CSV table of C-alpha atoms in Angstrom, one decimal:
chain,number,residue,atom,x,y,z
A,704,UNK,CA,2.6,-16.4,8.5
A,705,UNK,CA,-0.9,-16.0,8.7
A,706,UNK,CA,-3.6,-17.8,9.9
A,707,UNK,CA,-7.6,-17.9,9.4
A,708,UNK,CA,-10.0,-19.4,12.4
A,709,UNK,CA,-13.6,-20.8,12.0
A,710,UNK,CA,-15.0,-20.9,14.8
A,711,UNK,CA,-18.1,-23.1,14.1
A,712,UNK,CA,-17.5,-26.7,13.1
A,713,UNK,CA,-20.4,-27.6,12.7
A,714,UNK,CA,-23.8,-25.1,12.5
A,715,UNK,CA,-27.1,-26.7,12.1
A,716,UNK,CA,-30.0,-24.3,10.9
A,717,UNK,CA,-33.7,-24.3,9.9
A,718,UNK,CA,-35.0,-23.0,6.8
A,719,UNK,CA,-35.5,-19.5,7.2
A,720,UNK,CA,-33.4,-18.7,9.7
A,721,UNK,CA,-30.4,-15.9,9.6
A,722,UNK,CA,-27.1,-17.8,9.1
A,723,UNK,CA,-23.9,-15.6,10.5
A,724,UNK,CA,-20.6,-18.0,9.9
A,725,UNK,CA,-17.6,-16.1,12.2
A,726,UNK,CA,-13.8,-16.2,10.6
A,727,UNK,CA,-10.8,-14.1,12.0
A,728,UNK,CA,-7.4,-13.8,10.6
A,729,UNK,CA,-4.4,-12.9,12.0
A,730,UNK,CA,-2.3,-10.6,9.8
A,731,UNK,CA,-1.1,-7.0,10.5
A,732,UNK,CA,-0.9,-6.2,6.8
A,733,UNK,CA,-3.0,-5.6,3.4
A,734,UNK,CA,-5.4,-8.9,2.9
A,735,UNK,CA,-7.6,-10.3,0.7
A,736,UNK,CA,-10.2,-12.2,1.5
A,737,UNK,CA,-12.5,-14.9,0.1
A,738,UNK,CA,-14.8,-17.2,0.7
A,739,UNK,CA,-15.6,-20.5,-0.9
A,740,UNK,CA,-18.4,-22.8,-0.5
A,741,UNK,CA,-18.1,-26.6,-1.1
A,742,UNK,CA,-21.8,-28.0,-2.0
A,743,UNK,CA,-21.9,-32.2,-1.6
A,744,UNK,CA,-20.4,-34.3,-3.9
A,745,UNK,CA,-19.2,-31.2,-5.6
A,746,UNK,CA,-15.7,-29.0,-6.1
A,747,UNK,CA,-15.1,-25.8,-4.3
A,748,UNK,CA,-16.1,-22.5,-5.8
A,749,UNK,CA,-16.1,-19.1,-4.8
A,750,UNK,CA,-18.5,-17.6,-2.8
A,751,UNK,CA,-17.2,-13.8,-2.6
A,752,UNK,CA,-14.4,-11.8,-2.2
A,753,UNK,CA,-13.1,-8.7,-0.7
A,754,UNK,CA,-10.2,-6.5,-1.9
A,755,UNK,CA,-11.2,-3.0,-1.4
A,756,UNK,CA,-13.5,-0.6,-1.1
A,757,UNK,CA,-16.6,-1.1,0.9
A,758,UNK,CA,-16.2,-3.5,2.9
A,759,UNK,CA,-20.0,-5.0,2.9
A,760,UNK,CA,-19.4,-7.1,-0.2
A,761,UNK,CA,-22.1,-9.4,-1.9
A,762,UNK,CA,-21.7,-12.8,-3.3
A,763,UNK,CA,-24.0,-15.2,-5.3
A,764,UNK,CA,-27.2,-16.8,-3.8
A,765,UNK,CA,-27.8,-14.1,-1.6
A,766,UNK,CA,-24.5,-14.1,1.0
A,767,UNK,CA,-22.9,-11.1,1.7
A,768,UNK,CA,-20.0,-10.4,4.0
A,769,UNK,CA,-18.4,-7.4,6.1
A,770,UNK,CA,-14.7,-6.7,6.4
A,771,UNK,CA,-14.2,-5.3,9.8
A,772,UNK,CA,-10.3,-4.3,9.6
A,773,UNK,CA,-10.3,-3.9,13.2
A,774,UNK,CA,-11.7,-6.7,14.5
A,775,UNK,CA,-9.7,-8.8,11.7
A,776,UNK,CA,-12.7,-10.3,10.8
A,777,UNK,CA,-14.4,-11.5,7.8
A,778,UNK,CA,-17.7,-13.1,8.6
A,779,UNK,CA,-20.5,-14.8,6.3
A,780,UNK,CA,-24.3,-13.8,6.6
A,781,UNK,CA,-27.4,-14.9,4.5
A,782,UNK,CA,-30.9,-13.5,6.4
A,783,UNK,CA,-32.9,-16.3,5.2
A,784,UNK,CA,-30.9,-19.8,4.8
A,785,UNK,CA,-32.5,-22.3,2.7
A,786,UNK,CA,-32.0,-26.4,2.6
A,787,UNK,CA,-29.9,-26.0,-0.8
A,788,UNK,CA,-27.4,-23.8,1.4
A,789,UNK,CA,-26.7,-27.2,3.0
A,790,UNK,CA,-22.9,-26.9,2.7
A,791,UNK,CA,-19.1,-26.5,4.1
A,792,UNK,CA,-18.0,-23.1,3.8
A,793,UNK,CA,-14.2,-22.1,3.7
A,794,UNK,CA,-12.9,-18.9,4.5
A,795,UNK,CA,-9.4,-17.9,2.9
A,796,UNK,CA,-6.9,-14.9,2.9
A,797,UNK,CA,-4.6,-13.9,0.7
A,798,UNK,CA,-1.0,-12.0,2.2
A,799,UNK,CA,2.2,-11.1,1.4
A,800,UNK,CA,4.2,-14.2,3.9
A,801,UNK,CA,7.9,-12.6,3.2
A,802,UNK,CA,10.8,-13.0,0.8
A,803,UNK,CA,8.5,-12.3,-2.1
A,804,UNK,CA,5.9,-14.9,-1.6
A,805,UNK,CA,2.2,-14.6,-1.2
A,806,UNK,CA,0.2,-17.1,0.6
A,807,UNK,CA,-3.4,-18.1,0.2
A,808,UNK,CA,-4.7,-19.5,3.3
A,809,UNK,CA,-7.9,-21.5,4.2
A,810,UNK,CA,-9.9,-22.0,7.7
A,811,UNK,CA,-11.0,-25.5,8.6
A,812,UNK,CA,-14.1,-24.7,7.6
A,813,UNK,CA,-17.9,-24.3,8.7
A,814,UNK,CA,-20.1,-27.3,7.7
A,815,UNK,CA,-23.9,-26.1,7.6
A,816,UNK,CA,-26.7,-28.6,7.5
A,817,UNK,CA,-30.4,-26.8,7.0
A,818,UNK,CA,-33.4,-28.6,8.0
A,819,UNK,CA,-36.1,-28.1,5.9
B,393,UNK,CA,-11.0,-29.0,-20.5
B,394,UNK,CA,-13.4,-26.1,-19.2
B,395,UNK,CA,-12.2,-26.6,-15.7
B,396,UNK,CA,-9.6,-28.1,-13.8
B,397,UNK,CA,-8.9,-31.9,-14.3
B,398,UNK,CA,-7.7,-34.4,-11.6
B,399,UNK,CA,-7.2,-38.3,-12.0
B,400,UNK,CA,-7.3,-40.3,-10.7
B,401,UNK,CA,-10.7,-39.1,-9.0
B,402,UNK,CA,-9.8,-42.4,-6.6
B,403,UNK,CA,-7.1,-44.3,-5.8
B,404,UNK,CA,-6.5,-46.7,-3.0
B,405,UNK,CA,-2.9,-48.8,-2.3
B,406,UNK,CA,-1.1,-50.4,-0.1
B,407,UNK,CA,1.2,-48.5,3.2
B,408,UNK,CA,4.8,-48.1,1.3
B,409,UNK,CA,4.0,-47.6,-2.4
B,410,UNK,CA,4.4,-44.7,-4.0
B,411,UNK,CA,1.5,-42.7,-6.0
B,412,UNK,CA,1.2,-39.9,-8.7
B,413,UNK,CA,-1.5,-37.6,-9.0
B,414,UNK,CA,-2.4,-35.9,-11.7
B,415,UNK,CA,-3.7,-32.3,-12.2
B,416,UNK,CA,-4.3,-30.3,-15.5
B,417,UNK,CA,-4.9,-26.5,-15.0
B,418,UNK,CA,-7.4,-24.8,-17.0
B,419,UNK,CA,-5.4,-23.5,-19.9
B,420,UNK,CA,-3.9,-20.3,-19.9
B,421,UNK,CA,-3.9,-20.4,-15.9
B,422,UNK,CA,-0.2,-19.7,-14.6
B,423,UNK,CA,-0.9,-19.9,-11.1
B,424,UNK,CA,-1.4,-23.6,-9.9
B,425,UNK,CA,-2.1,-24.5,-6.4
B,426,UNK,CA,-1.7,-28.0,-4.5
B,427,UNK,CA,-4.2,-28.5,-1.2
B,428,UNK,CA,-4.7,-31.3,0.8
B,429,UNK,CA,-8.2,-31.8,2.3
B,430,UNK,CA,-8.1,-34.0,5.5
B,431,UNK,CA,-11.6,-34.8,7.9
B,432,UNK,CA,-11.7,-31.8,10.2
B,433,UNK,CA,-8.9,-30.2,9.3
B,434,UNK,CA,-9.8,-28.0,6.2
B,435,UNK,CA,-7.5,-27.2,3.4
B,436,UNK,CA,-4.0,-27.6,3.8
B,437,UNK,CA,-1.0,-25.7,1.8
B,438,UNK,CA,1.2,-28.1,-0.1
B,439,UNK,CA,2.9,-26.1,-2.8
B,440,UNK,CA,2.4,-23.3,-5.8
B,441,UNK,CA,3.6,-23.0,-9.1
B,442,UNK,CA,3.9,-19.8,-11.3
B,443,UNK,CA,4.7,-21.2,-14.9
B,444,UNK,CA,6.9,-24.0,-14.2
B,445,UNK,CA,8.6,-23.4,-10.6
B,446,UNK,CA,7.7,-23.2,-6.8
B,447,UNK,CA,8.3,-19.9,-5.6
B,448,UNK,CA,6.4,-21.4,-2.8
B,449,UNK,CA,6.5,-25.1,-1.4
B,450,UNK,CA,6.7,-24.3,2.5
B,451,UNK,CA,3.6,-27.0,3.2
B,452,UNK,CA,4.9,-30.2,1.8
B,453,UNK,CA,4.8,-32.3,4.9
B,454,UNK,CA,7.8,-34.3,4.6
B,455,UNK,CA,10.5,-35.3,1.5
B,456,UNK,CA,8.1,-38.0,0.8
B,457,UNK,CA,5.9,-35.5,-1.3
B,458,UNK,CA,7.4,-33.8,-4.4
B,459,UNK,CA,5.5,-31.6,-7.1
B,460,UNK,CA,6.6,-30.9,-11.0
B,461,UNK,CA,4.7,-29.1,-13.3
B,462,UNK,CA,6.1,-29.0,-17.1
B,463,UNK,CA,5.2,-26.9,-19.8
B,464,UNK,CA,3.4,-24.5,-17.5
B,465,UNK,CA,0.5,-26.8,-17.6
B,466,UNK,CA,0.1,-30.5,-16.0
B,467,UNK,CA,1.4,-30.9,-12.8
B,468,UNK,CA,2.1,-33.6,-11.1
B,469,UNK,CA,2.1,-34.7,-7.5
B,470,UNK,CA,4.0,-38.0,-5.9
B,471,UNK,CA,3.9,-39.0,-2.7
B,472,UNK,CA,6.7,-41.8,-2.2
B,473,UNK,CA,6.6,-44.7,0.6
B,474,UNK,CA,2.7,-43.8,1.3
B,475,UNK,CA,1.9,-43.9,5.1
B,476,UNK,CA,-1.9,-43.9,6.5
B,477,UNK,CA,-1.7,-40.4,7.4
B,478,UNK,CA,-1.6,-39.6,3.8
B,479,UNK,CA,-5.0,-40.3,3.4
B,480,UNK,CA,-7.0,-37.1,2.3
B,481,UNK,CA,-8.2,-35.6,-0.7
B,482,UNK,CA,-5.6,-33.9,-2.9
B,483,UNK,CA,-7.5,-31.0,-4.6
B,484,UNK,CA,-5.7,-28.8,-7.3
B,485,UNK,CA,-6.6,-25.0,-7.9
B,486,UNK,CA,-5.7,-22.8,-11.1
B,487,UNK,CA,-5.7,-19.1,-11.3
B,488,UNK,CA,-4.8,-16.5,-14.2
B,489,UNK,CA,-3.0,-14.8,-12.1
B,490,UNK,CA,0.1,-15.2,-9.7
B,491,UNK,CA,-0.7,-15.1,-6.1
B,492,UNK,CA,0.6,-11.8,-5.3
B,493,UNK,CA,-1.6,-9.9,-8.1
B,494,UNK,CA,-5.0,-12.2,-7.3
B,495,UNK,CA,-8.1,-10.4,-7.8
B,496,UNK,CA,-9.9,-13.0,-9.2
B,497,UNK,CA,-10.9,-17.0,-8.1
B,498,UNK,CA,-9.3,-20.0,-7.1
B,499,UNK,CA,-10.8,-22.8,-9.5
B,500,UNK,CA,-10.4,-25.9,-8.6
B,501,UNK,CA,-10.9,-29.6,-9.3
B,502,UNK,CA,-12.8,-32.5,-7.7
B,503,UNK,CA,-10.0,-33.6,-6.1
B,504,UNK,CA,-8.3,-36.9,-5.7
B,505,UNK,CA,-9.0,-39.3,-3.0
B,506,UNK,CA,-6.4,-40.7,-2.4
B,507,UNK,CA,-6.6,-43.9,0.6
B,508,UNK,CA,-3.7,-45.7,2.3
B,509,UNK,CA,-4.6,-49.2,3.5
């Protein structure tokens, strides 16, 4: 089966500064992969999402993400965080877990506080 | 509803009853997830329904927890003989598609809180 590290708990930023959020899978096959951003008080939503193609991909609020395939990693940037970006962010991948079953799994999560 | 529904949005009881939570799928979605959300400990599997079965319920945690969904629409989750470490937020996630054709989003709802005294 596979399984999706975070490796920061807990990141705490000022306004302004670049934000990189690290998240590695293990999983030798085809993925997708997500990530989804949980604002206070509020439900999960997505953030963006790889399936193919380039793997730089762009997500709302100015967060983009690189695919590196051989480093099995999926990690979060934004150049310039701001306070609203205060946040836990989730990163998840989608794989084929055997017998005809799919599995979408989450990380523990980043939680990022930005200081104004 | 626009999005996904969960009730109750909290519910506390007492170590050894039973609970039911409620989720209701945004219609037209045929994928339905079941996560658990514990402090520190991120979102945890439970269970996935495509119309009305499980292809996949590998994370229930013990036979204390059982899922139904009828009508490929409400589902509903009980947890029998709650224990303290039940405690979490229950969150419930719809898709249009099954799992192994996703393209799109997971949406899901504001979860249930669920608390075991």
């Amino acid at each position: 089966a596979q399984s999706v590290s975070q490796h920061n708990h807990h990141v705490i930023l000022s306004e302004a500064a670049s934000l990189e959020l690290g998240c590695n899978y293990s999983y030798g096959g085809t993925v997708n992969l997500f990530w989804y951003v949980q604002y206070p008080g509020q439900h999960l939503q997505l953030l963006l999402k790889y399936f193919s193609g380039d793997p730089l991909v762009k997500g709302i609020k100015g967060f983009e993400a690189e695919f590196i395939k051989s480093k099995f990693s999926f990690n979060l940037r934004k150049p310039s965080v701001q306070w609203s970006d205060t946040a836990e962010y989730f990163c998840a991948v989608s794989a084929y877990s055997g017998a005809g079953s799919y599995q979408l799994t989450f990380g523990k999560g980043t939680k990022l506080s930005v200081i104004p | 509803g626009a999005g996904v529904s969960q009730s109750p949005s909290n519910k506390v009881t007492e170590k050894g009853k039973d609970v039911e939570l409620r989720c209701d799928p945004i219609s037209g979605h045929t994928a339905l997830y079941w996560y658990r959300q514990s402090l520190g400990q991120g979102l945890e599997f439970l269970i996935y329904f495509q119309g009305n079965s499980a292809p996949d319920k590998s994370g229930l945690p013990s036979d204390r927890f059982s899922a139904e969904r009828t009508g490929g629409s409400v589902s509903t989750l009980t947890i029998q003989r709650t224990q303290q470490e039940d405690s979490a937020v229950y969150l419930c996630a719809s898709s249009f598609q099954p799992l192994s054709e996703i393209v799109g989003e997971l949406f899901f709802g504001e979860g249930s809180r669920l608390t075991v005294l």
